[in-house]
């Protein structure tokens, strides 16, 4: 028995010395440092004017405010938009019947993510033709959306590589054309619109006359995933039928899910993934 143990020990040592993971070269220990996660780059075919004079003036002003707010003003400093830096945030235009170029899409930078901390559009920020905002934004801290009459698609992702956004609240007003919303991988996102610690999307609001209206009247598809800070979730459209369905995943600390008035075509929801869920109404 003793001889067998000695043999096995010697064999194991010989095998280990023959494996790359066990080798020690020049007396150095094996490198066990974790490799950095690589974020895939993105390429676009963009429609761009040849001069900023061709852009609708109010939209150029809004773009400059957005970029400046995020410390990226140098990216669009050139009077020739074809020379703008698309690394951090890419802009796609469409030429209107008025002969001017209008902002059609705000896109993730070609480096694979956008380093913006603020995504704010207020009542004075005019982007009347903007339809899509698909952003991977792992440094995002503030989102406030209003006065975007043609926005149909909003997709926000809060992680890239080892970075994760600190965004804790999403604020939005009436977005009359929004059809699809995807919010995923924001570890601290918990509330909307100062709604007493709740996340409400969509929800009704009051118009100037006091009448109840849908804040997102055309919402069809909703996907929420990787949002562990949400504890109270309200999906309460007044009239909207969510024909594209609702998908919920990774809301691991959800305590309450309320879907009053909601008319779902499909609801993707696995109860085993919600160990703290107490109220489902």
PDB file of C-alpha atoms in Angstrom:
ATOM      1  CA  UNK A   1       0.000   0.000   0.000  1.00  0.00           C
ATOM      2  CA  UNK A   2       2.783   2.368   0.893  1.00  0.00           C
ATOM      3  CA  UNK A   3       4.526   1.720  -2.451  1.00  0.00           C
ATOM      4  CA  UNK A   4       1.290   2.400  -4.370  1.00  0.00           C
ATOM      5  CA  UNK A   5       0.774   5.759  -2.627  1.00  0.00           C
ATOM      6  CA  UNK A   6       4.345   6.784  -3.388  1.00  0.00           C
ATOM      7  CA  UNK A   7       3.844   5.825  -7.034  1.00  0.00           C
ATOM      8  CA  UNK A   8       0.591   7.781  -7.362  1.00  0.00           C
ATOM      9  CA  UNK A   9       2.131  10.825  -5.699  1.00  0.00           C
ATOM     10  CA  UNK A  10       5.106  10.732  -8.051  1.00  0.00           C
ATOM     11  CA  UNK A  11       2.809  10.274 -11.064  1.00  0.00           C
ATOM     12  CA  UNK A  12       0.623  13.213 -10.037  1.00  0.00           C
ATOM     13  CA  UNK A  13       3.677  15.407  -9.581  1.00  0.00           C
ATOM     14  CA  UNK A  14       5.035  14.409 -12.991  1.00  0.00           C
ATOM     15  CA  UNK A  15       1.687  15.148 -14.676  1.00  0.00           C
ATOM     16  CA  UNK A  16       1.458  18.511 -12.936  1.00  0.00           C
ATOM     17  CA  UNK A  17       4.942  19.507 -14.015  1.00  0.00           C
ATOM     18  CA  UNK A  18       3.993  18.682 -17.598  1.00  0.00           C
ATOM     19  CA  UNK A  19       0.930  20.930 -17.614  1.00  0.00           C
ATOM     20  CA  UNK A  20       1.209  24.634 -18.558  1.00  0.00           C
ATOM     21  CA  UNK A  21      -0.911  25.677 -15.571  1.00  0.00           C
ATOM     22  CA  UNK A  22       1.583  24.037 -13.204  1.00  0.00           C
ATOM     23  CA  UNK A  23       4.781  25.291 -14.793  1.00  0.00           C
ATOM     24  CA  UNK A  24       6.945  27.873 -13.122  1.00  0.00           C
ATOM     25  CA  UNK A  25       9.271  29.677 -15.495  1.00  0.00           C
ATOM     26  CA  UNK A  26      12.226  31.624 -14.096  1.00  0.00           C
ATOM     27  CA  UNK A  27      10.860  31.043 -10.620  1.00  0.00           C
ATOM     28  CA  UNK A  28       7.653  33.040 -11.296  1.00  0.00           C
ATOM     29  CA  UNK A  29       4.225  31.945 -10.106  1.00  0.00           C
ATOM     30  CA  UNK A  30       1.556  31.223 -12.757  1.00  0.00           C
ATOM     31  CA  UNK A  31      -0.345  34.326 -13.860  1.00  0.00           C
ATOM     32  CA  UNK A  32      -3.856  34.007 -12.431  1.00  0.00           C
ATOM     33  CA  UNK A  33      -4.848  37.633 -13.031  1.00  0.00           C
ATOM     34  CA  UNK A  34      -8.385  37.910 -14.358  1.00  0.00           C
ATOM     35  CA  UNK A  35      -8.538  38.932 -17.997  1.00  0.00           C
ATOM     36  CA  UNK A  36     -10.289  42.200 -18.803  1.00  0.00           C
ATOM     37  CA  UNK A  37     -13.640  41.704 -20.515  1.00  0.00           C
ATOM     38  CA  UNK A  38     -13.506  42.978 -24.072  1.00  0.00           C
ATOM     39  CA  UNK A  39     -16.434  45.081 -25.310  1.00  0.00           C
ATOM     40  CA  UNK A  40     -17.159  44.414 -29.011  1.00  0.00           C
ATOM     41  CA  UNK A  41     -16.843  47.442 -31.277  1.00  0.00           C
ATOM     42  CA  UNK A  42     -19.667  48.573 -33.562  1.00  0.00           C
ATOM     43  CA  UNK A  43     -19.679  49.902 -37.114  1.00  0.00           C
ATOM     44  CA  UNK A  44     -22.415  52.013 -38.685  1.00  0.00           C
ATOM     45  CA  UNK A  45     -23.455  53.328 -42.059  1.00  0.00           C
ATOM     46  CA  UNK A  46     -24.734  56.771 -41.143  1.00  0.00           C
ATOM     47  CA  UNK A  47     -26.525  59.492 -43.043  1.00  0.00           C
ATOM     48  CA  UNK A  48     -24.636  62.700 -42.294  1.00  0.00           C
ATOM     49  CA  UNK A  49     -24.850  66.230 -43.702  1.00  0.00           C
ATOM     50  CA  UNK A  50     -21.669  67.805 -45.023  1.00  0.00           C
ATOM     51  CA  UNK A  51     -22.159  70.977 -43.000  1.00  0.00           C
ATOM     52  CA  UNK A  52     -23.778  71.910 -39.708  1.00  0.00           C
ATOM     53  CA  UNK A  53     -25.627  74.610 -41.678  1.00  0.00           C
ATOM     54  CA  UNK A  54     -27.724  71.789 -43.154  1.00  0.00           C
ATOM     55  CA  UNK A  55     -28.953  70.639 -39.727  1.00  0.00           C
ATOM     56  CA  UNK A  56     -32.172  72.077 -38.287  1.00  0.00           C
ATOM     57  CA  UNK A  57     -30.816  74.818 -35.966  1.00  0.00           C
ATOM     58  CA  UNK A  58     -32.863  73.828 -32.901  1.00  0.00           C
ATOM     59  CA  UNK A  59     -31.709  70.212 -33.225  1.00  0.00           C
ATOM     60  CA  UNK A  60     -28.063  71.176 -33.566  1.00  0.00           C
ATOM     61  CA  UNK A  61     -28.442  73.221 -30.388  1.00  0.00           C
ATOM     62  CA  UNK A  62     -30.002  70.239 -28.594  1.00  0.00           C
ATOM     63  CA  UNK A  63     -27.189  67.941 -29.728  1.00  0.00           C
ATOM     64  CA  UNK A  64     -24.555  70.381 -28.537  1.00  0.00           C
ATOM     65  CA  UNK A  65     -26.248  70.628 -25.145  1.00  0.00           C
ATOM     66  CA  UNK A  66     -26.384  66.836 -24.829  1.00  0.00           C
ATOM     67  CA  UNK A  67     -22.736  66.357 -25.776  1.00  0.00           C
ATOM     68  CA  UNK A  68     -21.576  69.265 -23.612  1.00  0.00           C
ATOM     69  CA  UNK A  69     -23.512  67.951 -20.616  1.00  0.00           C
ATOM     70  CA  UNK A  70     -21.477  64.769 -20.921  1.00  0.00           C
ATOM     71  CA  UNK A  71     -18.105  66.409 -21.539  1.00  0.00           C
ATOM     72  CA  UNK A  72     -18.106  65.322 -25.189  1.00  0.00           C
ATOM     73  CA  UNK A  73     -18.437  68.710 -26.894  1.00  0.00           C
ATOM     74  CA  UNK A  74     -15.164  68.171 -28.767  1.00  0.00           C
ATOM     75  CA  UNK A  75     -16.714  65.168 -30.540  1.00  0.00           C
ATOM     76  CA  UNK A  76     -19.037  67.410 -32.575  1.00  0.00           C
ATOM     77  CA  UNK A  77     -16.963  70.594 -32.678  1.00  0.00           C
ATOM     78  CA  UNK A  78     -16.328  70.383 -36.426  1.00  0.00           C
ATOM     79  CA  UNK A  79     -18.622  72.257 -38.808  1.00  0.00           C
ATOM     80  CA  UNK A  80     -18.435  69.158 -41.011  1.00  0.00           C
ATOM     81  CA  UNK A  81     -20.501  66.367 -39.358  1.00  0.00           C
ATOM     82  CA  UNK A  82     -18.724  63.735 -41.468  1.00  0.00           C
ATOM     83  CA  UNK A  83     -15.686  64.527 -39.304  1.00  0.00           C
ATOM     84  CA  UNK A  84     -17.527  64.169 -36.014  1.00  0.00           C
ATOM     85  CA  UNK A  85     -16.132  61.579 -33.620  1.00  0.00           C
ATOM     86  CA  UNK A  86     -18.535  58.629 -33.407  1.00  0.00           C
ATOM     87  CA  UNK A  87     -16.512  56.773 -30.767  1.00  0.00           C
ATOM     88  CA  UNK A  88     -18.622  57.792 -27.761  1.00  0.00           C
ATOM     89  CA  UNK A  89     -22.046  58.578 -29.211  1.00  0.00           C
ATOM     90  CA  UNK A  90     -23.148  58.209 -32.833  1.00  0.00           C
ATOM     91  CA  UNK A  91     -25.820  60.311 -34.521  1.00  0.00           C
ATOM     92  CA  UNK A  92     -27.815  59.245 -37.574  1.00  0.00           C
ATOM     93  CA  UNK A  93     -29.740  61.855 -39.572  1.00  0.00           C
ATOM     94  CA  UNK A  94     -32.577  61.935 -42.069  1.00  0.00           C
ATOM     95  CA  UNK A  95     -33.117  64.633 -44.658  1.00  0.00           C
ATOM     96  CA  UNK A  96     -36.566  66.174 -44.365  1.00  0.00           C
ATOM     97  CA  UNK A  97     -38.868  67.678 -46.958  1.00  0.00           C
ATOM     98  CA  UNK A  98     -37.789  71.068 -45.651  1.00  0.00           C
ATOM     99  CA  UNK A  99     -34.289  70.389 -46.982  1.00  0.00           C
ATOM    100  CA  UNK A 100     -32.818  70.243 -43.487  1.00  0.00           C
ATOM    101  CA  UNK A 101     -31.249  67.248 -41.762  1.00  0.00           C
ATOM    102  CA  UNK A 102     -32.991  65.978 -38.639  1.00  0.00           C
ATOM    103  CA  UNK A 103     -31.744  63.648 -35.895  1.00  0.00           C
ATOM    104  CA  UNK A 104     -33.217  60.194 -36.495  1.00  0.00           C
ATOM    105  CA  UNK A 105     -31.250  57.989 -34.077  1.00  0.00           C
ATOM    106  CA  UNK A 106     -28.891  58.345 -31.125  1.00  0.00           C
ATOM    107  CA  UNK A 107     -26.653  55.291 -31.091  1.00  0.00           C
ATOM    108  CA  UNK A 108     -24.066  53.600 -28.909  1.00  0.00           C
ATOM    109  CA  UNK A 109     -20.552  54.787 -29.744  1.00  0.00           C
ATOM    110  CA  UNK A 110     -18.458  52.711 -32.125  1.00  0.00           C
ATOM    111  CA  UNK A 111     -16.209  51.649 -29.221  1.00  0.00           C
ATOM    112  CA  UNK A 112     -19.094  49.416 -28.120  1.00  0.00           C
ATOM    113  CA  UNK A 113     -20.508  51.581 -25.341  1.00  0.00           C
ATOM    114  CA  UNK A 114     -21.273  55.232 -24.596  1.00  0.00           C
ATOM    115  CA  UNK A 115     -19.585  56.928 -21.618  1.00  0.00           C
ATOM    116  CA  UNK A 116     -22.447  59.376 -21.126  1.00  0.00           C
ATOM    117  CA  UNK A 117     -23.651  60.032 -17.587  1.00  0.00           C
ATOM    118  CA  UNK A 118     -26.750  62.051 -18.507  1.00  0.00           C
ATOM    119  CA  UNK A 119     -29.509  61.351 -21.034  1.00  0.00           C
ATOM    120  CA  UNK A 120     -31.822  64.329 -20.648  1.00  0.00           C
ATOM    121  CA  UNK A 121     -34.354  65.807 -23.055  1.00  0.00           C
ATOM    122  CA  UNK A 122     -36.488  68.555 -21.564  1.00  0.00           C
ATOM    123  CA  UNK A 123     -39.357  70.568 -23.018  1.00  0.00           C
ATOM    124  CA  UNK A 124     -36.903  73.033 -24.556  1.00  0.00           C
ATOM    125  CA  UNK A 125     -34.801  70.311 -26.213  1.00  0.00           C
ATOM    126  CA  UNK A 126     -36.185  69.769 -29.690  1.00  0.00           C
ATOM    127  CA  UNK A 127     -35.599  66.515 -31.572  1.00  0.00           C
ATOM    128  CA  UNK A 128     -38.945  66.147 -33.365  1.00  0.00           C
ATOM    129  CA  UNK A 129     -37.855  63.335 -35.720  1.00  0.00           C
ATOM    130  CA  UNK A 130     -35.917  61.167 -33.238  1.00  0.00           C
ATOM    131  CA  UNK A 131     -37.277  57.605 -33.410  1.00  0.00           C
ATOM    132  CA  UNK A 132     -34.680  55.306 -31.809  1.00  0.00           C
ATOM    133  CA  UNK A 133     -32.415  55.446 -28.753  1.00  0.00           C
ATOM    134  CA  UNK A 134     -30.513  52.148 -28.401  1.00  0.00           C
ATOM    135  CA  UNK A 135     -27.679  52.761 -25.942  1.00  0.00           C
ATOM    136  CA  UNK A 136     -25.202  50.691 -23.972  1.00  0.00           C
ATOM    137  CA  UNK A 137     -24.332  53.194 -21.258  1.00  0.00           C
ATOM    138  CA  UNK A 138     -22.406  51.750 -18.280  1.00  0.00           C
ATOM    139  CA  UNK A 139     -21.774  55.169 -16.708  1.00  0.00           C
ATOM    140  CA  UNK A 140     -25.333  56.456 -16.897  1.00  0.00           C
ATOM    141  CA  UNK A 141     -26.495  58.371 -13.817  1.00  0.00           C
ATOM    142  CA  UNK A 142     -29.550  60.330 -14.981  1.00  0.00           C
ATOM    143  CA  UNK A 143     -32.347  59.752 -17.506  1.00  0.00           C
ATOM    144  CA  UNK A 144     -35.108  62.278 -18.114  1.00  0.00           C
ATOM    145  CA  UNK A 145     -37.220  61.949 -21.246  1.00  0.00           C
ATOM    146  CA  UNK A 146     -39.927  64.269 -22.479  1.00  0.00           C
ATOM    147  CA  UNK A 147     -41.005  66.088 -25.617  1.00  0.00           C
ATOM    148  CA  UNK A 148     -39.870  63.350 -28.022  1.00  0.00           C
ATOM    149  CA  UNK A 149     -42.994  63.066 -30.188  1.00  0.00           C
ATOM    150  CA  UNK A 150     -41.742  60.380 -32.613  1.00  0.00           C
ATOM    151  CA  UNK A 151     -39.645  58.212 -30.306  1.00  0.00           C
ATOM    152  CA  UNK A 152     -40.793  54.631 -30.932  1.00  0.00           C
ATOM    153  CA  UNK A 153     -37.955  52.512 -29.531  1.00  0.00           C
ATOM    154  CA  UNK A 154     -36.003  52.943 -26.284  1.00  0.00           C
ATOM    155  CA  UNK A 155     -33.373  50.365 -25.352  1.00  0.00           C
ATOM    156  CA  UNK A 156     -30.987  51.046 -22.468  1.00  0.00           C
ATOM    157  CA  UNK A 157     -28.323  48.642 -21.191  1.00  0.00           C
ATOM    158  CA  UNK A 158     -26.387  49.574 -18.063  1.00  0.00           C
ATOM    159  CA  UNK A 159     -23.355  47.307 -18.203  1.00  0.00           C
ATOM    160  CA  UNK A 160     -20.378  46.868 -20.522  1.00  0.00           C
ATOM    161  CA  UNK A 161     -17.405  44.724 -19.628  1.00  0.00           C
ATOM    162  CA  UNK A 162     -16.754  45.231 -15.920  1.00  0.00           C
ATOM    163  CA  UNK A 163     -18.518  48.622 -15.793  1.00  0.00           C
ATOM    164  CA  UNK A 164     -22.019  49.067 -14.350  1.00  0.00           C
ATOM    165  CA  UNK A 165     -24.156  52.220 -14.333  1.00  0.00           C
ATOM    166  CA  UNK A 166     -25.228  53.873 -11.083  1.00  0.00           C
ATOM    167  CA  UNK A 167     -28.580  55.046 -12.501  1.00  0.00           C
ATOM    168  CA  UNK A 168     -31.199  54.767  -9.746  1.00  0.00           C
ATOM    169  CA  UNK A 169     -34.226  56.549 -11.242  1.00  0.00           C
ATOM    170  CA  UNK A 170     -35.763  56.848 -14.701  1.00  0.00           C
ATOM    171  CA  UNK A 171     -37.924  59.922 -15.330  1.00  0.00           C
ATOM    172  CA  UNK A 172     -40.294  60.262 -18.272  1.00  0.00           C
ATOM    173  CA  UNK A 173     -43.310  62.302 -19.285  1.00  0.00           C
ATOM    174  CA  UNK A 174     -45.799  61.772 -22.105  1.00  0.00           C
ATOM    175  CA  UNK A 175     -44.085  59.859 -24.922  1.00  0.00           C
ATOM    176  CA  UNK A 176     -46.960  59.507 -27.322  1.00  0.00           C
ATOM    177  CA  UNK A 177     -45.281  57.290 -29.953  1.00  0.00           C
ATOM    178  CA  UNK A 178     -43.162  54.964 -27.810  1.00  0.00           C
ATOM    179  CA  UNK A 179     -43.893  51.334 -28.734  1.00  0.00           C
ATOM    180  CA  UNK A 180     -40.994  49.288 -27.392  1.00  0.00           C
ATOM    181  CA  UNK A 181     -39.027  49.624 -24.144  1.00  0.00           C
ATOM    182  CA  UNK A 182     -36.056  47.497 -23.093  1.00  0.00           C
ATOM    183  CA  UNK A 183     -34.310  48.307 -19.805  1.00  0.00           C
ATOM    184  CA  UNK A 184     -31.660  45.870 -18.656  1.00  0.00           C
ATOM    185  CA  UNK A 185     -28.652  45.415 -16.405  1.00  0.00           C
ATOM    186  CA  UNK A 186     -28.913  48.470 -14.155  1.00  0.00           C
ATOM    187  CA  UNK A 187     -28.019  47.162 -10.681  1.00  0.00           C
ATOM    188  CA  UNK A 188     -29.238  50.279  -8.823  1.00  0.00           C
ATOM    189  CA  UNK A 189     -32.276  51.301 -10.883  1.00  0.00           C
ATOM    190  CA  UNK A 190     -35.282  51.162  -8.543  1.00  0.00           C
ATOM    191  CA  UNK A 191     -37.784  53.951  -9.277  1.00  0.00           C
ATOM    192  CA  UNK A 192     -39.474  56.100 -11.905  1.00  0.00           C
ATOM    193  CA  UNK A 193     -40.607  59.717 -11.618  1.00  0.00           C
ATOM    194  CA  UNK A 194     -40.223  59.999  -7.832  1.00  0.00           C
ATOM    195  CA  UNK A 195     -42.971  57.371  -7.491  1.00  0.00           C
ATOM    196  CA  UNK A 196     -42.494  56.702  -3.768  1.00  0.00           C
ATOM    197  CA  UNK A 197     -39.882  54.023  -4.238  1.00  0.00           C
ATOM    198  CA  UNK A 198     -41.808  52.270  -7.017  1.00  0.00           C
ATOM    199  CA  UNK A 199     -41.019  51.515 -10.646  1.00  0.00           C
ATOM    200  CA  UNK A 200     -44.032  52.339 -12.826  1.00  0.00           C
ATOM    201  CA  UNK A 201     -43.997  51.751 -16.549  1.00  0.00           C
ATOM    202  CA  UNK A 202     -46.362  52.445 -18.147  1.00  0.00           C
ATOM    203  CA  UNK A 203     -48.722  54.381 -15.918  1.00  0.00           C
ATOM    204  CA  UNK A 204     -51.486  56.942 -16.293  1.00  0.00           C
ATOM    205  CA  UNK A 205     -51.037  60.678 -15.850  1.00  0.00           C
ATOM    206  CA  UNK A 206     -53.276  63.749 -15.804  1.00  0.00           C
ATOM    207  CA  UNK A 207     -53.493  66.167 -18.707  1.00  0.00           C
ATOM    208  CA  UNK A 208     -53.989  69.935 -18.373  1.00  0.00           C
ATOM    209  CA  UNK A 209     -57.724  69.482 -17.833  1.00  0.00           C
ATOM    210  CA  UNK A 210     -57.207  66.887 -15.108  1.00  0.00           C
ATOM    211  CA  UNK A 211     -58.326  63.958 -17.257  1.00  0.00           C
ATOM    212  CA  UNK A 212     -56.475  60.661 -16.885  1.00  0.00           C
ATOM    213  CA  UNK A 213     -54.417  59.671 -19.935  1.00  0.00           C
ATOM    214  CA  UNK A 214     -51.783  57.056 -20.681  1.00  0.00           C
ATOM    215  CA  UNK A 215     -48.247  58.321 -20.240  1.00  0.00           C
ATOM    216  CA  UNK A 216     -47.130  55.793 -22.875  1.00  0.00           C
ATOM    217  CA  UNK A 217     -50.302  55.376 -24.949  1.00  0.00           C
ATOM    218  CA  UNK A 218     -48.795  53.209 -27.723  1.00  0.00           C
ATOM    219  CA  UNK A 219     -46.542  50.948 -25.675  1.00  0.00           C
ATOM    220  CA  UNK A 220     -46.685  47.451 -27.150  1.00  0.00           C
ATOM    221  CA  UNK A 221     -43.603  45.615 -25.877  1.00  0.00           C
ATOM    222  CA  UNK A 222     -41.875  45.826 -22.486  1.00  0.00           C
ATOM    223  CA  UNK A 223     -38.722  43.999 -21.371  1.00  0.00           C
ATOM    224  CA  UNK A 224     -37.199  44.494 -17.930  1.00  0.00           C
ATOM    225  CA  UNK A 225     -34.216  42.371 -16.940  1.00  0.00           C
ATOM    226  CA  UNK A 226     -31.251  42.453 -14.592  1.00  0.00           C
ATOM    227  CA  UNK A 227     -32.788  45.075 -12.294  1.00  0.00           C
ATOM    228  CA  UNK A 228     -32.258  43.721  -8.760  1.00  0.00           C
ATOM    229  CA  UNK A 229     -32.975  47.042  -7.004  1.00  0.00           C
ATOM    230  CA  UNK A 230     -36.651  47.116  -8.046  1.00  0.00           C
ATOM    231  CA  UNK A 231     -38.916  46.029  -5.193  1.00  0.00           C
ATOM    232  CA  UNK A 232     -42.306  47.425  -6.298  1.00  0.00           C
ATOM    233  CA  UNK A 233     -43.252  47.167  -9.990  1.00  0.00           C
ATOM    234  CA  UNK A 234     -46.431  48.678 -11.421  1.00  0.00           C
ATOM    235  CA  UNK A 235     -47.492  47.955 -15.003  1.00  0.00           C
ATOM    236  CA  UNK A 236     -50.685  49.986 -15.202  1.00  0.00           C
ATOM    237  CA  UNK A 237     -51.669  51.202 -18.664  1.00  0.00           C
ATOM    238  CA  UNK A 238     -54.993  52.995 -18.823  1.00  0.00           C
ATOM    239  CA  UNK A 239     -55.954  51.917 -22.335  1.00  0.00           C
ATOM    240  CA  UNK A 240     -52.813  50.401 -23.841  1.00  0.00           C
ATOM    241  CA  UNK A 241     -52.828  46.754 -24.907  1.00  0.00           C
ATOM    242  CA  UNK A 242     -49.313  45.368 -24.685  1.00  0.00           C
ATOM    243  CA  UNK A 243     -49.600  43.317 -27.866  1.00  0.00           C
ATOM    244  CA  UNK A 244     -45.876  42.598 -28.085  1.00  0.00           C
ATOM    245  CA  UNK A 245     -45.873  41.105 -24.603  1.00  0.00           C
ATOM    246  CA  UNK A 246     -44.104  41.697 -21.308  1.00  0.00           C
ATOM    247  CA  UNK A 247     -40.861  39.969 -20.337  1.00  0.00           C
ATOM    248  CA  UNK A 248     -39.513  40.104 -16.777  1.00  0.00           C
ATOM    249  CA  UNK A 249     -36.278  38.503 -15.613  1.00  0.00           C
ATOM    250  CA  UNK A 250     -33.589  39.129 -13.043  1.00  0.00           C
ATOM    251  CA  UNK A 251     -35.780  41.260 -10.758  1.00  0.00           C
ATOM    252  CA  UNK A 252     -34.488  39.220  -7.862  1.00  0.00           C
ATOM    253  CA  UNK A 253     -35.680  41.470  -5.026  1.00  0.00           C
ATOM    254  CA  UNK A 254     -39.185  42.100  -6.353  1.00  0.00           C
ATOM    255  CA  UNK A 255     -41.693  42.250  -3.498  1.00  0.00           C
ATOM    256  CA  UNK A 256     -44.788  43.534  -5.313  1.00  0.00           C
ATOM    257  CA  UNK A 257     -45.974  43.199  -8.914  1.00  0.00           C
ATOM    258  CA  UNK A 258     -49.156  45.071  -9.736  1.00  0.00           C
ATOM    259  CA  UNK A 259     -50.643  44.886 -13.222  1.00  0.00           C
ATOM    260  CA  UNK A 260     -53.927  46.752 -12.878  1.00  0.00           C
ATOM    261  CA  UNK A 261     -55.794  47.258 -16.198  1.00  0.00           C
ATOM    262  CA  UNK A 262     -52.947  45.586 -18.084  1.00  0.00           C
ATOM    263  CA  UNK A 263     -54.003  43.572 -21.126  1.00  0.00           C
ATOM    264  CA  UNK A 264     -51.104  41.271 -21.932  1.00  0.00           C
ATOM    265  CA  UNK A 265     -50.838  39.217 -25.074  1.00  0.00           C
ATOM    266  CA  UNK A 266     -47.958  37.344 -23.431  1.00  0.00           C
ATOM    267  CA  UNK A 267     -46.300  37.549 -20.041  1.00  0.00           C
ATOM    268  CA  UNK A 268     -42.921  35.855 -19.645  1.00  0.00           C
ATOM    269  CA  UNK A 269     -42.407  35.385 -15.923  1.00  0.00           C
ATOM    270  CA  UNK A 270     -40.814  32.605 -13.871  1.00  0.00           C
ATOM    271  CA  UNK A 271     -41.925  32.654 -10.216  1.00  0.00           C
ATOM    272  CA  UNK A 272     -38.914  30.629  -9.026  1.00  0.00           C
ATOM    273  CA  UNK A 273     -36.676  33.567  -9.949  1.00  0.00           C
ATOM    274  CA  UNK A 274     -38.475  35.846  -7.470  1.00  0.00           C
ATOM    275  CA  UNK A 275     -37.825  34.474  -3.981  1.00  0.00           C
ATOM    276  CA  UNK A 276     -38.966  37.656  -2.201  1.00  0.00           C
ATOM    277  CA  UNK A 277     -42.211  38.222  -4.168  1.00  0.00           C
ATOM    278  CA  UNK A 278     -45.140  38.538  -1.757  1.00  0.00           C
ATOM    279  CA  UNK A 279     -47.814  40.457  -3.684  1.00  0.00           C
ATOM    280  CA  UNK A 280     -49.038  39.727  -7.212  1.00  0.00           C
ATOM    281  CA  UNK A 281     -52.156  41.657  -8.206  1.00  0.00           C
TER     282      UNK A 281
END
